[in-house]
Amino acid sequence: MSTYLLAALAGLVTGAGLIIAIGPQNIYVIRQGVSGAYVLPVIAVCVVSDIVLISAGTAGLGALVSAHPSAVAIAEFVGGGYLLVLAALAARRALRPGSGPAHSGSGRTVGLWAALGTALALTWLNPHTYLDTVLTLGSIANSHGGAKWSFTIGACTASLIWFLMLGLGARRMAPVFASARAWRVLDTAIAAVMAALGVMLIAGA
């Protein structure tokens, strides 16, 4: 097996290990998948963002980020605040029967640009995104020397596979969420996770 193929497989496995961890981005993709609202565009935003960040880390951006810890602290504070806002919105949906996508006909409670904007914010305002993709994957990629871009391709492929599975798999659960009660349970869980992640980010800033 060639060095480049081994590096690509290492990137696939390592990327999957970091990307699959439950976070606000994954939760949002699940919710969009269940509601059937702009699933593929949201998946595209997540995957393209990962490709840009992972490639930037391989190209050397990780060293620049690690040299400015104050910027990471600011990102943690801003990102934590944003997650708390999303937690509050999810809690509001859970407390208001009939406000979920199950009662809106098409399930599209927001416009396309609002959905994409939320996906972008959850990706680019989350400091853990930079730690996982830019710093961690970038550093590991560069340890593979001349095969670093093969590793990068493998990691980017992991992102593509994961988000397609997550979004399209969640879509199959749509019949389960035909009732307002099911949406309230989901939004309650989302609010709890978002709030916990937000508090953790602000506390660590």
mmCIF file with all atom_site columns, C-alpha atoms in Angstrom:
data_model
loop_
_atom_site.group_PDB
_atom_site.id
_atom_site.type_symbol
_atom_site.label_atom_id
_atom_site.label_alt_id
_atom_site.label_comp_id
_atom_site.label_asym_id
_atom_site.label_entity_id
_atom_site.label_seq_id
_atom_site.pdbx_PDB_ins_code
_atom_site.Cartn_x
_atom_site.Cartn_y
_atom_site.Cartn_z
_atom_site.occupancy
_atom_site.B_iso_or_equiv
_atom_site.pdbx_formal_charge
_atom_site.auth_seq_id
_atom_site.auth_comp_id
_atom_site.auth_asym_id
_atom_site.auth_atom_id
_atom_site.pdbx_PDB_model_num
ATOM 1   C CA . MET A 1 1   ? 0.000   0.000  0.000  1.00 0.00 ? 1   MET A CA 1
ATOM 2   C CA . SER A 1 2   ? 1.479   3.352  -1.020 1.00 0.00 ? 2   SER A CA 1
ATOM 3   C CA . THR A 1 3   ? 2.432   6.103  1.401  1.00 0.00 ? 3   THR A CA 1
ATOM 4   C CA . TYR A 1 4   ? -0.187  8.418  -0.101 1.00 0.00 ? 4   TYR A CA 1
ATOM 5   C CA . LEU A 1 5   ? -3.007  5.904  0.303  1.00 0.00 ? 5   LEU A CA 1
ATOM 6   C CA . LEU A 1 6   ? -1.994  5.196  3.891  1.00 0.00 ? 6   LEU A CA 1
ATOM 7   C CA . ALA A 1 7   ? -1.977  8.934  4.595  1.00 0.00 ? 7   ALA A CA 1
ATOM 8   C CA . ALA A 1 8   ? -5.432  9.308  3.030  1.00 0.00 ? 8   ALA A CA 1
ATOM 9   C CA . LEU A 1 9   ? -6.803  6.462  5.162  1.00 0.00 ? 9   LEU A CA 1
ATOM 10  C CA . ALA A 1 10  ? -5.230  8.007  8.259  1.00 0.00 ? 10  ALA A CA 1
ATOM 11  C CA . GLY A 1 11  ? -6.875  11.312 7.384  1.00 0.00 ? 11  GLY A CA 1
ATOM 12  C CA . LEU A 1 12  ? -10.249 9.588  6.883  1.00 0.00 ? 12  LEU A CA 1
ATOM 13  C CA . VAL A 1 13  ? -10.109 7.871  10.281 1.00 0.00 ? 13  VAL A CA 1
ATOM 14  C CA . THR A 1 14  ? -8.691  10.852 12.181 1.00 0.00 ? 14  THR A CA 1
ATOM 15  C CA . GLY A 1 15  ? -11.099 13.289 10.556 1.00 0.00 ? 15  GLY A CA 1
ATOM 16  C CA . ALA A 1 16  ? -14.058 11.061 11.366 1.00 0.00 ? 16  ALA A CA 1
ATOM 17  C CA . GLY A 1 17  ? -12.959 10.783 14.988 1.00 0.00 ? 17  GLY A CA 1
ATOM 18  C CA . LEU A 1 18  ? -12.890 14.559 15.408 1.00 0.00 ? 18  LEU A CA 1
ATOM 19  C CA . ILE A 1 19  ? -15.904 15.496 13.281 1.00 0.00 ? 19  ILE A CA 1
ATOM 20  C CA . ILE A 1 20  ? -18.358 12.899 14.613 1.00 0.00 ? 20  ILE A CA 1
ATOM 21  C CA . ALA A 1 21  ? -18.217 14.273 18.177 1.00 0.00 ? 21  ALA A CA 1
ATOM 22  C CA . ILE A 1 22  ? -21.601 15.757 19.122 1.00 0.00 ? 22  ILE A CA 1
ATOM 23  C CA . GLY A 1 23  ? -21.539 19.528 18.797 1.00 0.00 ? 23  GLY A CA 1
ATOM 24  C CA . PRO A 1 24  ? -23.801 22.429 17.828 1.00 0.00 ? 24  PRO A CA 1
ATOM 25  C CA . GLN A 1 25  ? -23.086 21.992 14.120 1.00 0.00 ? 25  GLN A CA 1
ATOM 26  C CA . ASN A 1 26  ? -24.090 18.327 14.167 1.00 0.00 ? 26  ASN A CA 1
ATOM 27  C CA . ILE A 1 27  ? -27.213 19.068 16.196 1.00 0.00 ? 27  ILE A CA 1
ATOM 28  C CA . TYR A 1 28  ? -28.269 21.725 13.707 1.00 0.00 ? 28  TYR A CA 1
ATOM 29  C CA . VAL A 1 29  ? -27.797 19.353 10.774 1.00 0.00 ? 29  VAL A CA 1
ATOM 30  C CA . ILE A 1 30  ? -29.914 16.760 12.579 1.00 0.00 ? 30  ILE A CA 1
ATOM 31  C CA . ARG A 1 31  ? -32.704 19.281 13.143 1.00 0.00 ? 31  ARG A CA 1
ATOM 32  C CA . GLN A 1 32  ? -32.639 20.406 9.525  1.00 0.00 ? 32  GLN A CA 1
ATOM 33  C CA . GLY A 1 33  ? -32.619 16.799 8.386  1.00 0.00 ? 33  GLY A CA 1
ATOM 34  C CA . VAL A 1 34  ? -35.619 15.907 10.516 1.00 0.00 ? 34  VAL A CA 1
ATOM 35  C CA . SER A 1 35  ? -37.562 18.975 9.381  1.00 0.00 ? 35  SER A CA 1
ATOM 36  C CA . GLY A 1 36  ? -36.559 18.541 5.735  1.00 0.00 ? 36  GLY A CA 1
ATOM 37  C CA . ALA A 1 37  ? -35.625 22.236 5.567  1.00 0.00 ? 37  ALA A CA 1
ATOM 38  C CA . TYR A 1 38  ? -32.776 22.960 3.113  1.00 0.00 ? 38  TYR A CA 1
ATOM 39  C CA . VAL A 1 39  ? -30.908 19.812 4.158  1.00 0.00 ? 39  VAL A CA 1
ATOM 40  C CA . LEU A 1 40  ? -28.499 19.576 1.218  1.00 0.00 ? 40  LEU A CA 1
ATOM 41  C CA . PRO A 1 41  ? -27.561 23.302 1.205  1.00 0.00 ? 41  PRO A CA 1
ATOM 42  C CA . VAL A 1 42  ? -26.835 23.152 4.952  1.00 0.00 ? 42  VAL A CA 1
ATOM 43  C CA . ILE A 1 43  ? -24.769 19.990 4.475  1.00 0.00 ? 43  ILE A CA 1
ATOM 44  C CA . ALA A 1 44  ? -22.868 21.729 1.667  1.00 0.00 ? 44  ALA A CA 1
ATOM 45  C CA . VAL A 1 45  ? -22.045 24.686 3.937  1.00 0.00 ? 45  VAL A CA 1
ATOM 46  C CA . CYS A 1 46  ? -20.718 22.364 6.651  1.00 0.00 ? 46  CYS A CA 1
ATOM 47  C CA . VAL A 1 47  ? -18.624 20.270 4.269  1.00 0.00 ? 47  VAL A CA 1
ATOM 48  C CA . VAL A 1 48  ? -17.175 23.212 2.317  1.00 0.00 ? 48  VAL A CA 1
ATOM 49  C CA . SER A 1 49  ? -16.338 24.976 5.577  1.00 0.00 ? 49  SER A CA 1
ATOM 50  C CA . ASP A 1 50  ? -14.505 21.889 6.834  1.00 0.00 ? 50  ASP A CA 1
ATOM 51  C CA . ILE A 1 51  ? -12.605 21.591 3.554  1.00 0.00 ? 51  ILE A CA 1
ATOM 52  C CA . VAL A 1 52  ? -11.494 25.239 3.789  1.00 0.00 ? 52  VAL A CA 1
ATOM 53  C CA . LEU A 1 53  ? -10.469 24.949 7.452  1.00 0.00 ? 53  LEU A CA 1
ATOM 54  C CA . ILE A 1 54  ? -8.692  21.596 7.135  1.00 0.00 ? 54  ILE A CA 1
ATOM 55  C CA . SER A 1 55  ? -6.830  22.792 4.040  1.00 0.00 ? 55  SER A CA 1
ATOM 56  C CA . ALA A 1 56  ? -5.873  26.011 5.809  1.00 0.00 ? 56  ALA A CA 1
ATOM 57  C CA . GLY A 1 57  ? -4.479  23.997 8.700  1.00 0.00 ? 57  GLY A CA 1
ATOM 58  C CA . THR A 1 58  ? -2.428  21.875 6.327  1.00 0.00 ? 58  THR A CA 1
ATOM 59  C CA . ALA A 1 59  ? -1.171  25.029 4.622  1.00 0.00 ? 59  ALA A CA 1
ATOM 60  C CA . GLY A 1 60  ? 0.112   26.378 7.943  1.00 0.00 ? 60  GLY A CA 1
ATOM 61  C CA . LEU A 1 61  ? -2.693  28.511 9.396  1.00 0.00 ? 61  LEU A CA 1
ATOM 62  C CA . GLY A 1 62  ? -2.597  26.433 12.583 1.00 0.00 ? 62  GLY A CA 1
ATOM 63  C CA . ALA A 1 63  ? 0.708   27.969 13.626 1.00 0.00 ? 63  ALA A CA 1
ATOM 64  C CA . LEU A 1 64  ? -0.745  31.451 13.188 1.00 0.00 ? 64  LEU A CA 1
ATOM 65  C CA . VAL A 1 65  ? -3.810  30.651 15.299 1.00 0.00 ? 65  VAL A CA 1
ATOM 66  C CA . SER A 1 66  ? -1.773  29.055 18.101 1.00 0.00 ? 66  SER A CA 1
ATOM 67  C CA . ALA A 1 67  ? 0.452   32.155 18.197 1.00 0.00 ? 67  ALA A CA 1
ATOM 68  C CA . HIS A 1 68  ? -2.552  34.335 19.125 1.00 0.00 ? 68  HIS A CA 1
ATOM 69  C CA . PRO A 1 69  ? -4.299  32.717 22.123 1.00 0.00 ? 69  PRO A CA 1
ATOM 70  C CA . SER A 1 70  ? -6.200  35.939 22.854 1.00 0.00 ? 70  SER A CA 1
ATOM 71  C CA . ALA A 1 71  ? -8.028  35.563 19.540 1.00 0.00 ? 71  ALA A CA 1
ATOM 72  C CA . VAL A 1 72  ? -9.091  32.050 20.560 1.00 0.00 ? 72  VAL A CA 1
ATOM 73  C CA . ALA A 1 73  ? -10.380 33.395 23.906 1.00 0.00 ? 73  ALA A CA 1
ATOM 74  C CA . ILE A 1 74  ? -12.449 36.054 22.137 1.00 0.00 ? 74  ILE A CA 1
ATOM 75  C CA . ALA A 1 75  ? -13.845 33.436 19.762 1.00 0.00 ? 75  ALA A CA 1
ATOM 76  C CA . GLU A 1 76  ? -14.809 31.256 22.724 1.00 0.00 ? 76  GLU A CA 1
ATOM 77  C CA . PHE A 1 77  ? -16.667 34.130 24.392 1.00 0.00 ? 77  PHE A CA 1
ATOM 78  C CA . VAL A 1 78  ? -18.504 35.176 21.217 1.00 0.00 ? 78  VAL A CA 1
ATOM 79  C CA . GLY A 1 79  ? -19.244 31.595 20.220 1.00 0.00 ? 79  GLY A CA 1
ATOM 80  C CA . GLY A 1 80  ? -20.492 30.756 23.708 1.00 0.00 ? 80  GLY A CA 1
ATOM 81  C CA . GLY A 1 81  ? -22.832 33.748 23.664 1.00 0.00 ? 81  GLY A CA 1
ATOM 82  C CA . TYR A 1 82  ? -24.193 32.734 20.280 1.00 0.00 ? 82  TYR A CA 1
ATOM 83  C CA . LEU A 1 83  ? -24.866 29.193 21.492 1.00 0.00 ? 83  LEU A CA 1
ATOM 84  C CA . LEU A 1 84  ? -26.766 30.562 24.486 1.00 0.00 ? 84  LEU A CA 1
ATOM 85  C CA . VAL A 1 85  ? -28.957 32.597 22.123 1.00 0.00 ? 85  VAL A CA 1
ATOM 86  C CA . LEU A 1 86  ? -29.671 29.469 20.067 1.00 0.00 ? 86  LEU A CA 1
ATOM 87  C CA . ALA A 1 87  ? -30.428 27.571 23.291 1.00 0.00 ? 87  ALA A CA 1
ATOM 88  C CA . ALA A 1 88  ? -32.942 30.238 24.267 1.00 0.00 ? 88  ALA A CA 1
ATOM 89  C CA . LEU A 1 89  ? -34.615 30.042 20.850 1.00 0.00 ? 89  LEU A CA 1
ATOM 90  C CA . ALA A 1 90  ? -34.825 26.251 21.069 1.00 0.00 ? 90  ALA A CA 1
ATOM 91  C CA . ALA A 1 91  ? -36.290 26.509 24.574 1.00 0.00 ? 91  ALA A CA 1
ATOM 92  C CA . ARG A 1 92  ? -38.847 28.987 23.288 1.00 0.00 ? 92  ARG A CA 1
ATOM 93  C CA . ARG A 1 93  ? -39.880 26.592 20.525 1.00 0.00 ? 93  ARG A CA 1
ATOM 94  C CA . ALA A 1 94  ? -40.194 23.777 23.078 1.00 0.00 ? 94  ALA A CA 1
ATOM 95  C CA . LEU A 1 95  ? -42.450 25.915 25.289 1.00 0.00 ? 95  LEU A CA 1
ATOM 96  C CA . ARG A 1 96  ? -44.716 27.013 22.440 1.00 0.00 ? 96  ARG A CA 1
ATOM 97  C CA . PRO A 1 97  ? -46.868 24.147 21.146 1.00 0.00 ? 97  PRO A CA 1
ATOM 98  C CA . GLY A 1 98  ? -47.549 24.338 17.442 1.00 0.00 ? 98  GLY A CA 1
ATOM 99  C CA . SER A 1 99  ? -44.441 26.405 16.655 1.00 0.00 ? 99  SER A CA 1
ATOM 100 C CA . GLY A 1 100 ? -42.378 23.509 15.282 1.00 0.00 ? 100 GLY A CA 1
ATOM 101 C CA . PRO A 1 101 ? -41.845 22.641 11.644 1.00 0.00 ? 101 PRO A CA 1
ATOM 102 C CA . ALA A 1 102 ? -44.351 19.816 11.966 1.00 0.00 ? 102 ALA A CA 1
ATOM 103 C CA . HIS A 1 103 ? -47.084 22.459 11.958 1.00 0.00 ? 103 HIS A CA 1
ATOM 104 C CA . SER A 1 104 ? -45.801 24.664 9.162  1.00 0.00 ? 104 SER A CA 1
ATOM 105 C CA . GLY A 1 105 ? -46.669 22.495 6.184  1.00 0.00 ? 105 GLY A CA 1
ATOM 106 C CA . SER A 1 106 ? -43.312 22.323 4.416  1.00 0.00 ? 106 SER A CA 1
ATOM 107 C CA . GLY A 1 107 ? -41.234 22.427 7.592  1.00 0.00 ? 107 GLY A CA 1
ATOM 108 C CA . ARG A 1 108 ? -39.413 25.530 6.378  1.00 0.00 ? 108 ARG A CA 1
ATOM 109 C CA . THR A 1 109 ? -39.748 27.855 9.336  1.00 0.00 ? 109 THR A CA 1
ATOM 110 C CA . VAL A 1 110 ? -36.913 30.072 8.103  1.00 0.00 ? 110 VAL A CA 1
ATOM 111 C CA . GLY A 1 111 ? -35.680 31.132 4.694  1.00 0.00 ? 111 GLY A CA 1
ATOM 112 C CA . LEU A 1 112 ? -32.760 29.566 2.857  1.00 0.00 ? 112 LEU A CA 1
ATOM 113 C CA . TRP A 1 113 ? -30.339 32.385 3.668  1.00 0.00 ? 113 TRP A CA 1
ATOM 114 C CA . ALA A 1 114 ? -31.262 32.305 7.354  1.00 0.00 ? 114 ALA A CA 1
ATOM 115 C CA . ALA A 1 115 ? -30.673 28.544 7.430  1.00 0.00 ? 115 ALA A CA 1
ATOM 116 C CA . LEU A 1 116 ? -27.309 28.888 5.683  1.00 0.00 ? 116 LEU A CA 1
ATOM 117 C CA . GLY A 1 117 ? -26.345 31.813 7.923  1.00 0.00 ? 117 GLY A CA 1
ATOM 118 C CA . THR A 1 118 ? -26.998 29.736 11.021 1.00 0.00 ? 118 THR A CA 1
ATOM 119 C CA . ALA A 1 119 ? -24.928 26.863 9.630  1.00 0.00 ? 119 ALA A CA 1
ATOM 120 C CA . LEU A 1 120 ? -22.069 29.267 8.873  1.00 0.00 ? 120 LEU A CA 1
ATOM 121 C CA . ALA A 1 121 ? -22.252 30.837 12.329 1.00 0.00 ? 121 ALA A CA 1
ATOM 122 C CA . LEU A 1 122 ? -22.287 27.471 14.097 1.00 0.00 ? 122 LEU A CA 1
ATOM 123 C CA . THR A 1 123 ? -19.206 26.474 12.121 1.00 0.00 ? 123 THR A CA 1
ATOM 124 C CA . TRP A 1 124 ? -17.110 29.631 12.068 1.00 0.00 ? 124 TRP A CA 1
ATOM 125 C CA . LEU A 1 125 ? -18.010 31.016 15.519 1.00 0.00 ? 125 LEU A CA 1
ATOM 126 C CA . ASN A 1 126 ? -17.205 27.740 17.266 1.00 0.00 ? 126 ASN A CA 1
ATOM 127 C CA . PRO A 1 127 ? -13.579 27.832 18.493 1.00 0.00 ? 127 PRO A CA 1
ATOM 128 C CA . HIS A 1 128 ? -13.520 24.042 18.770 1.00 0.00 ? 128 HIS A CA 1
ATOM 129 C CA . THR A 1 129 ? -13.826 23.982 14.996 1.00 0.00 ? 129 THR A CA 1
ATOM 130 C CA . TYR A 1 130 ? -10.455 25.690 14.736 1.00 0.00 ? 130 TYR A CA 1
ATOM 131 C CA . LEU A 1 131 ? -8.888  23.482 17.403 1.00 0.00 ? 131 LEU A CA 1
ATOM 132 C CA . ASP A 1 132 ? -10.071 20.291 15.675 1.00 0.00 ? 132 ASP A CA 1
ATOM 133 C CA . THR A 1 133 ? -9.669  21.174 12.001 1.00 0.00 ? 133 THR A CA 1
ATOM 134 C CA . VAL A 1 134 ? -7.019  23.874 11.757 1.00 0.00 ? 134 VAL A CA 1
ATOM 135 C CA . LEU A 1 135 ? -4.738  23.000 14.664 1.00 0.00 ? 135 LEU A CA 1
ATOM 136 C CA . THR A 1 136 ? -5.161  19.254 15.251 1.00 0.00 ? 136 THR A CA 1
ATOM 137 C CA . LEU A 1 137 ? -5.765  17.998 11.718 1.00 0.00 ? 137 LEU A CA 1
ATOM 138 C CA . GLY A 1 138 ? -3.347  20.564 10.286 1.00 0.00 ? 138 GLY A CA 1
ATOM 139 C CA . SER A 1 139 ? -0.577  19.436 12.621 1.00 0.00 ? 139 SER A CA 1
ATOM 140 C CA . ILE A 1 140 ? -1.176  15.740 11.948 1.00 0.00 ? 140 ILE A CA 1
ATOM 141 C CA . ALA A 1 141 ? -1.331  16.373 8.204  1.00 0.00 ? 141 ALA A CA 1
ATOM 142 C CA . ASN A 1 142 ? 2.039   18.108 8.247  1.00 0.00 ? 142 ASN A CA 1
ATOM 143 C CA . SER A 1 143 ? 3.554   15.178 10.139 1.00 0.00 ? 143 SER A CA 1
ATOM 144 C CA . HIS A 1 144 ? 2.978   13.099 6.992  1.00 0.00 ? 144 HIS A CA 1
ATOM 145 C CA . GLY A 1 145 ? 5.483   15.172 5.032  1.00 0.00 ? 145 GLY A CA 1
ATOM 146 C CA . GLY A 1 146 ? 5.023   14.900 1.287  1.00 0.00 ? 146 GLY A CA 1
ATOM 147 C CA . ALA A 1 147 ? 1.785   12.975 1.761  1.00 0.00 ? 147 ALA A CA 1
ATOM 148 C CA . LYS A 1 148 ? 0.149   15.723 3.837  1.00 0.00 ? 148 LYS A CA 1
ATOM 149 C CA . TRP A 1 149 ? -2.363  16.618 1.138  1.00 0.00 ? 149 TRP A CA 1
ATOM 150 C CA . SER A 1 150 ? -3.377  12.971 0.818  1.00 0.00 ? 150 SER A CA 1
ATOM 151 C CA . PHE A 1 151 ? -4.123  13.050 4.551  1.00 0.00 ? 151 PHE A CA 1
ATOM 152 C CA . THR A 1 152 ? -6.085  16.264 4.005  1.00 0.00 ? 152 THR A CA 1
ATOM 153 C CA . ILE A 1 153 ? -8.163  14.680 1.235  1.00 0.00 ? 153 ILE A CA 1
ATOM 154 C CA . GLY A 1 154 ? -8.956  11.763 3.545  1.00 0.00 ? 154 GLY A CA 1
ATOM 155 C CA . ALA A 1 155 ? -10.052 14.093 6.352  1.00 0.00 ? 155 ALA A CA 1
ATOM 156 C CA . CYS A 1 156 ? -12.230 16.139 3.986  1.00 0.00 ? 156 CYS A CA 1
ATOM 157 C CA . THR A 1 157 ? -13.812 12.944 2.685  1.00 0.00 ? 157 THR A CA 1
ATOM 158 C CA . ALA A 1 158 ? -14.693 11.991 6.267  1.00 0.00 ? 158 ALA A CA 1
ATOM 159 C CA . SER A 1 159 ? -16.534 15.305 6.633  1.00 0.00 ? 159 SER A CA 1
ATOM 160 C CA . LEU A 1 160 ? -18.482 14.732 3.402  1.00 0.00 ? 160 LEU A CA 1
ATOM 161 C CA . ILE A 1 161 ? -19.502 11.192 4.353  1.00 0.00 ? 161 ILE A CA 1
ATOM 162 C CA . TRP A 1 162 ? -20.454 12.131 7.907  1.00 0.00 ? 162 TRP A CA 1
ATOM 163 C CA . PHE A 1 163 ? -22.658 15.114 7.123  1.00 0.00 ? 163 PHE A CA 1
ATOM 164 C CA . LEU A 1 164 ? -24.437 13.285 4.304  1.00 0.00 ? 164 LEU A CA 1
ATOM 165 C CA . MET A 1 165 ? -25.152 10.376 6.631  1.00 0.00 ? 165 MET A CA 1
ATOM 166 C CA . LEU A 1 166 ? -26.225 12.711 9.441  1.00 0.00 ? 166 LEU A CA 1
ATOM 167 C CA . GLY A 1 167 ? -28.526 14.954 7.427  1.00 0.00 ? 167 GLY A CA 1
ATOM 168 C CA . LEU A 1 168 ? -30.060 12.357 5.131  1.00 0.00 ? 168 LEU A CA 1
ATOM 169 C CA . GLY A 1 169 ? -30.281 9.797  7.925  1.00 0.00 ? 169 GLY A CA 1
ATOM 170 C CA . ALA A 1 170 ? -32.131 12.266 10.158 1.00 0.00 ? 170 ALA A CA 1
ATOM 171 C CA . ARG A 1 171 ? -34.530 12.920 7.300  1.00 0.00 ? 171 ARG A CA 1
ATOM 172 C CA . ARG A 1 172 ? -35.762 9.335  7.583  1.00 0.00 ? 172 ARG A CA 1
ATOM 173 C CA . MET A 1 173 ? -36.922 10.157 11.111 1.00 0.00 ? 173 MET A CA 1
ATOM 174 C CA . ALA A 1 174 ? -39.381 12.781 9.858  1.00 0.00 ? 174 ALA A CA 1
ATOM 175 C CA . PRO A 1 175 ? -42.463 10.538 10.375 1.00 0.00 ? 175 PRO A CA 1
ATOM 176 C CA . VAL A 1 176 ? -41.548 10.259 14.059 1.00 0.00 ? 176 VAL A CA 1
ATOM 177 C CA . PHE A 1 177 ? -41.764 14.045 14.346 1.00 0.00 ? 177 PHE A CA 1
ATOM 178 C CA . ALA A 1 178 ? -45.245 14.388 12.914 1.00 0.00 ? 178 ALA A CA 1
ATOM 179 C CA . SER A 1 179 ? -46.506 15.551 16.311 1.00 0.00 ? 179 SER A CA 1
ATOM 180 C CA . ALA A 1 180 ? -45.804 18.744 18.246 1.00 0.00 ? 180 ALA A CA 1
ATOM 181 C CA . ARG A 1 181 ? -44.806 16.702 21.292 1.00 0.00 ? 181 ARG A CA 1
ATOM 182 C CA . ALA A 1 182 ? -41.925 15.031 19.455 1.00 0.00 ? 182 ALA A CA 1
ATOM 183 C CA . TRP A 1 183 ? -40.643 18.428 18.315 1.00 0.00 ? 183 TRP A CA 1
ATOM 184 C CA . ARG A 1 184 ? -40.850 19.738 21.871 1.00 0.00 ? 184 ARG A CA 1
ATOM 185 C CA . VAL A 1 185 ? -38.728 16.833 23.103 1.00 0.00 ? 185 VAL A CA 1
ATOM 186 C CA . LEU A 1 186 ? -36.144 17.423 20.353 1.00 0.00 ? 186 LEU A CA 1
ATOM 187 C CA . ASP A 1 187 ? -35.987 21.171 20.944 1.00 0.00 ? 187 ASP A CA 1
ATOM 188 C CA . THR A 1 188 ? -35.697 20.647 24.708 1.00 0.00 ? 188 THR A CA 1
ATOM 189 C CA . ALA A 1 189 ? -32.704 18.368 24.125 1.00 0.00 ? 189 ALA A CA 1
ATOM 190 C CA . ILE A 1 190 ? -31.192 20.874 21.688 1.00 0.00 ? 190 ILE A CA 1
ATOM 191 C CA . ALA A 1 191 ? -31.656 23.723 24.179 1.00 0.00 ? 191 ALA A CA 1
ATOM 192 C CA . ALA A 1 192 ? -29.956 21.720 26.930 1.00 0.00 ? 192 ALA A CA 1
ATOM 193 C CA . VAL A 1 193 ? -26.952 20.752 24.801 1.00 0.00 ? 193 VAL A CA 1
ATOM 194 C CA . MET A 1 194 ? -26.527 24.243 23.309 1.00 0.00 ? 194 MET A CA 1
ATOM 195 C CA . ALA A 1 195 ? -26.752 25.884 26.734 1.00 0.00 ? 195 ALA A CA 1
ATOM 196 C CA . ALA A 1 196 ? -24.205 23.474 28.238 1.00 0.00 ? 196 ALA A CA 1
ATOM 197 C CA . LEU A 1 197 ? -21.768 24.017 25.355 1.00 0.00 ? 197 LEU A CA 1
ATOM 198 C CA . GLY A 1 198 ? -22.248 27.791 25.523 1.00 0.00 ? 198 GLY A CA 1
ATOM 199 C CA . VAL A 1 199 ? -21.554 27.955 29.248 1.00 0.00 ? 199 VAL A CA 1
ATOM 200 C CA . MET A 1 200 ? -18.472 25.750 28.827 1.00 0.00 ? 200 MET A CA 1
ATOM 201 C CA . LEU A 1 201 ? -17.084 28.003 26.089 1.00 0.00 ? 201 LEU A CA 1
ATOM 202 C CA . ILE A 1 202 ? -17.645 31.223 28.063 1.00 0.00 ? 202 ILE A CA 1
ATOM 203 C CA . ALA A 1 203 ? -16.178 29.665 31.229 1.00 0.00 ? 203 ALA A CA 1
ATOM 204 C CA . GLY A 1 204 ? -13.069 28.645 29.307 1.00 0.00 ? 204 GLY A CA 1
ATOM 205 C CA . ALA A 1 205 ? -12.585 32.017 27.585 1.00 0.00 ? 205 ALA A CA 1
#
